[in-house]
Amino acid sequence: MNKADLLDALEDRLGSRKAASDAVEALVDVVIREVAKGGKVGITGFGTFERAARAARTGRNPRTGESVRIKKTNVPKFRPGTQFKEVVSDPKKLPKSGVAGARANSASALGASTTSAPARKAATKKATTSTTKAASAKRTAKATTTKSTTAKSTTAKSTTAKKTSAAKVATPRPAARSTAKKAAPKK
């Protein structure tokens, strides 16, 4: 497909050849200008256009065989998107109707069931609510764990102090004796 064929295909969708031509020209212009400035243009479902730097290198003149120094340069680079790659590798994933690369249709393009916009919105709200509740529960559990850890460390400190004072008493407890034996140097 060349540019004229592309314009013919878009003419059916946009209503006139002039509108199709303007749309294609505007898209190409924006992509070229942004990539030339060093930016990236990412089109969801299609791919990413960006500028890549090529280092200076030594090449070979095919006619004479002599070495030629090639300067460093910047070149345009295109990386296809995941959905684009999947549709190209398996054309059956291409939707029968609608736009192939549209974000809203990405689920249908991949073979998943589609839902209406209100249903998606409700599902998103429900997922957000459950995520918020889970995060709140996690914070509460973390706070409880922190409190119990602090209480345990305070109890451990007081128990250690009791054990130390118990070791000084003439009749140590069995737990204090085992601590005293560990602390005594071996001969």
Short mmCIF file of C-alpha atoms in Angstrom, two decimals:
data_model
loop_
_atom_site.label_atom_id
_atom_site.label_comp_id
_atom_site.label_asym_id
_atom_site.label_seq_id
_atom_site.Cartn_x
_atom_site.Cartn_y
_atom_site.Cartn_z
CA MET A 1 0.00 0.00 0.00
CA ASN A 2 1.39 3.39 -0.95
CA LYS A 3 0.25 6.87 0.10
CA ALA A 4 -2.44 7.08 -2.62
CA ASP A 5 -3.89 3.72 -1.52
CA LEU A 6 -3.82 4.90 2.10
CA LEU A 7 -5.69 8.07 1.15
CA ASP A 8 -8.30 6.00 -0.71
CA ALA A 9 -8.85 3.80 2.38
CA LEU A 10 -9.13 6.83 4.67
CA GLU A 11 -11.42 8.67 2.25
CA ASP A 12 -14.18 6.14 2.97
CA ARG A 13 -13.85 6.70 6.72
CA LEU A 14 -13.32 10.46 6.82
CA GLY A 15 -15.75 11.48 4.09
CA SER A 16 -13.47 13.27 1.63
CA ARG A 17 -10.09 12.87 0.01
CA LYS A 18 -9.08 16.34 1.23
CA ALA A 19 -9.77 15.39 4.89
CA ALA A 20 -7.85 12.12 4.45
CA SER A 21 -4.91 13.92 2.84
CA ASP A 22 -4.83 16.58 5.57
CA ALA A 23 -4.95 13.91 8.30
CA VAL A 24 -2.07 11.89 6.82
CA GLU A 25 0.04 14.99 6.13
CA ALA A 26 -0.55 16.33 9.66
CA LEU A 27 0.36 13.01 11.29
CA VAL A 28 3.54 12.61 9.26
CA ASP A 29 4.54 16.23 9.92
CA VAL A 30 4.08 15.94 13.70
CA VAL A 31 6.00 12.64 13.88
CA ILE A 32 8.91 13.94 11.78
CA ARG A 33 9.22 17.20 13.73
CA GLU A 34 9.09 15.52 17.14
CA VAL A 35 11.61 12.79 16.26
CA ALA A 36 13.95 15.38 14.66
CA LYS A 37 13.92 17.31 17.96
CA GLY A 38 14.97 14.14 19.78
CA GLY A 39 11.55 13.30 21.22
CA LYS A 40 9.52 10.12 21.09
CA VAL A 41 6.11 9.61 19.52
CA GLY A 42 4.28 6.63 20.98
CA ILE A 43 0.98 5.56 19.45
CA THR A 44 -0.77 3.03 21.67
CA GLY A 45 -1.48 -0.19 19.81
CA PHE A 46 0.78 0.78 16.92
CA GLY A 47 4.33 1.57 18.00
CA THR A 48 6.95 4.16 18.92
CA PHE A 49 8.96 6.47 16.69
CA GLU A 50 12.23 7.78 18.12
CA ARG A 51 15.68 9.04 17.21
CA ALA A 52 18.64 6.68 17.56
CA ALA A 53 22.31 7.68 17.47
CA ARG A 54 24.75 5.72 15.34
CA ALA A 55 28.39 5.91 16.37
CA ALA A 56 31.20 6.79 13.97
CA ARG A 57 32.64 3.73 12.29
CA THR A 58 34.89 2.53 9.50
CA GLY A 59 33.19 1.22 6.38
CA ARG A 60 34.43 -0.13 3.07
CA ASN A 61 33.90 1.28 -0.40
CA PRO A 62 32.46 -1.67 -2.38
CA ARG A 63 33.97 -0.49 -5.70
CA THR A 64 37.55 0.12 -4.61
CA GLY A 65 37.71 -1.88 -1.38
CA GLU A 66 39.37 0.99 0.49
CA SER A 67 38.39 1.92 4.04
CA VAL A 68 36.09 4.90 4.48
CA ARG A 69 35.44 6.78 7.71
CA ILE A 70 31.68 7.14 8.38
CA LYS A 71 30.66 10.00 10.67
CA LYS A 72 28.30 9.58 13.60
CA THR A 73 24.69 10.30 12.74
CA ASN A 74 21.14 10.20 14.06
CA VAL A 75 18.57 7.99 12.38
CA PRO A 76 14.83 7.45 12.88
CA LYS A 77 13.83 4.22 14.57
CA PHE A 78 10.44 2.51 14.83
CA ARG A 79 9.54 -0.12 17.41
CA PRO A 80 6.20 -1.83 16.80
CA GLY A 81 3.79 -2.14 19.73
CA THR A 82 2.82 -5.44 21.32
CA GLN A 83 -0.69 -5.43 19.87
CA PHE A 84 0.65 -4.65 16.38
CA LYS A 85 3.11 -7.56 16.62
CA GLU A 86 0.40 -9.96 17.83
CA VAL A 87 -1.99 -9.04 15.02
CA VAL A 88 0.76 -9.38 12.39
CA SER A 89 1.84 -12.78 13.76
CA ASP A 90 -1.77 -14.03 13.92
CA PRO A 91 -4.19 -12.11 11.63
CA LYS A 92 -7.15 -13.98 13.20
CA LYS A 93 -6.77 -11.64 16.20
CA LEU A 94 -7.70 -8.69 14.01
CA PRO A 95 -11.20 -7.46 14.92
CA LYS A 96 -13.89 -7.95 12.28
CA SER A 97 -15.25 -4.44 12.80
CA GLY A 98 -14.03 -1.30 14.49
CA VAL A 99 -10.55 0.13 14.70
CA ALA A 100 -7.69 -2.37 14.90
CA GLY A 101 -5.22 -0.28 16.89
CA ALA A 102 -7.58 1.64 19.16
CA ARG A 103 -6.97 1.46 22.89
CA ALA A 104 -10.65 0.80 23.68
CA ASN A 105 -10.67 -2.18 21.34
CA SER A 106 -7.36 -3.65 22.47
CA ALA A 107 -9.17 -6.33 24.49
CA SER A 108 -11.34 -7.31 21.53
CA ALA A 109 -8.37 -7.27 19.19
CA LEU A 110 -6.67 -9.80 21.43
CA GLY A 111 -9.69 -12.08 21.49
CA ALA A 112 -11.12 -11.07 24.89
CA SER A 113 -14.75 -10.20 25.43
CA THR A 114 -15.76 -6.58 25.15
CA THR A 115 -17.86 -4.69 27.66
CA SER A 116 -19.80 -1.48 27.38
CA ALA A 117 -18.36 1.79 28.66
CA PRO A 118 -20.65 1.95 31.76
CA ALA A 119 -19.76 -1.64 32.62
CA ARG A 120 -16.03 -0.88 32.27
CA LYS A 121 -16.45 2.22 34.40
CA ALA A 122 -18.28 0.25 37.10
CA ALA A 123 -15.66 -2.49 37.00
CA THR A 124 -12.89 0.10 37.30
CA LYS A 125 -14.66 1.75 40.25
CA LYS A 126 -15.14 -1.63 41.94
CA ALA A 127 -11.48 -2.54 41.41
CA THR A 128 -10.37 0.84 42.76
CA THR A 129 -12.57 0.42 45.83
CA SER A 130 -11.26 -3.07 46.54
CA THR A 131 -7.69 -1.88 46.03
CA THR A 132 -8.28 0.99 48.44
CA LYS A 133 -9.80 -1.37 51.02
CA ALA A 134 -6.86 -3.77 50.63
CA ALA A 135 -4.36 -0.94 51.06
CA SER A 136 -6.21 0.27 54.17
CA ALA A 137 -6.21 -3.25 55.63
CA LYS A 138 -2.52 -3.56 54.85
CA ARG A 139 -1.76 -0.26 56.64
CA THR A 140 -3.80 -1.40 59.66
CA ALA A 141 -2.00 -4.74 59.75
CA LYS A 142 1.35 -2.99 59.47
CA ALA A 143 0.47 -0.61 62.33
CA THR A 144 -0.68 -3.53 64.49
CA THR A 145 2.52 -5.44 63.70
CA THR A 146 4.60 -2.38 64.53
CA LYS A 147 2.79 -1.94 67.86
CA SER A 148 3.18 -5.61 68.78
CA THR A 149 6.85 -5.56 67.77
CA THR A 150 7.42 -2.51 69.93
CA ALA A 151 5.60 -4.19 72.82
CA LYS A 152 7.66 -7.35 72.35
CA SER A 153 10.92 -5.42 72.32
CA THR A 154 9.89 -3.52 75.48
CA THR A 155 8.94 -6.81 77.15
CA ALA A 156 12.21 -8.35 76.01
CA LYS A 157 14.17 -5.46 77.50
CA SER A 158 12.41 -5.77 80.85
CA THR A 159 12.82 -9.55 80.79
CA THR A 160 16.53 -9.13 80.07
CA ALA A 161 16.83 -6.73 82.98
CA LYS A 162 15.04 -9.21 85.25
CA LYS A 163 17.33 -12.03 84.07
CA THR A 164 20.41 -9.92 84.74
CA SER A 165 19.25 -9.04 88.24
CA ALA A 166 18.25 -12.67 88.79
CA ALA A 167 21.75 -13.81 87.84
CA LYS A 168 23.20 -11.61 90.57
CA VAL A 169 20.92 -13.21 93.20
CA ALA A 170 22.39 -16.25 95.01
CA THR A 171 19.70 -18.60 93.71
CA PRO A 172 19.34 -18.03 89.94
CA ARG A 173 16.42 -19.36 87.95
CA PRO A 174 17.02 -22.14 85.40
CA ALA A 175 16.66 -19.69 82.46
CA ALA A 176 19.17 -17.34 84.07
CA ARG A 177 21.59 -20.22 84.66
CA SER A 178 21.57 -21.16 80.99
CA THR A 179 22.26 -17.51 80.12
CA ALA A 180 25.06 -17.39 82.68
CA LYS A 181 26.65 -20.55 81.24
CA LYS A 182 26.64 -19.07 77.73
CA ALA A 183 28.20 -15.85 78.96
CA ALA A 184 31.01 -17.56 80.88
CA PRO A 185 34.23 -17.94 78.86
CA LYS A 186 35.38 -21.48 78.07
CA LYS A 187 38.64 -22.68 79.59
#
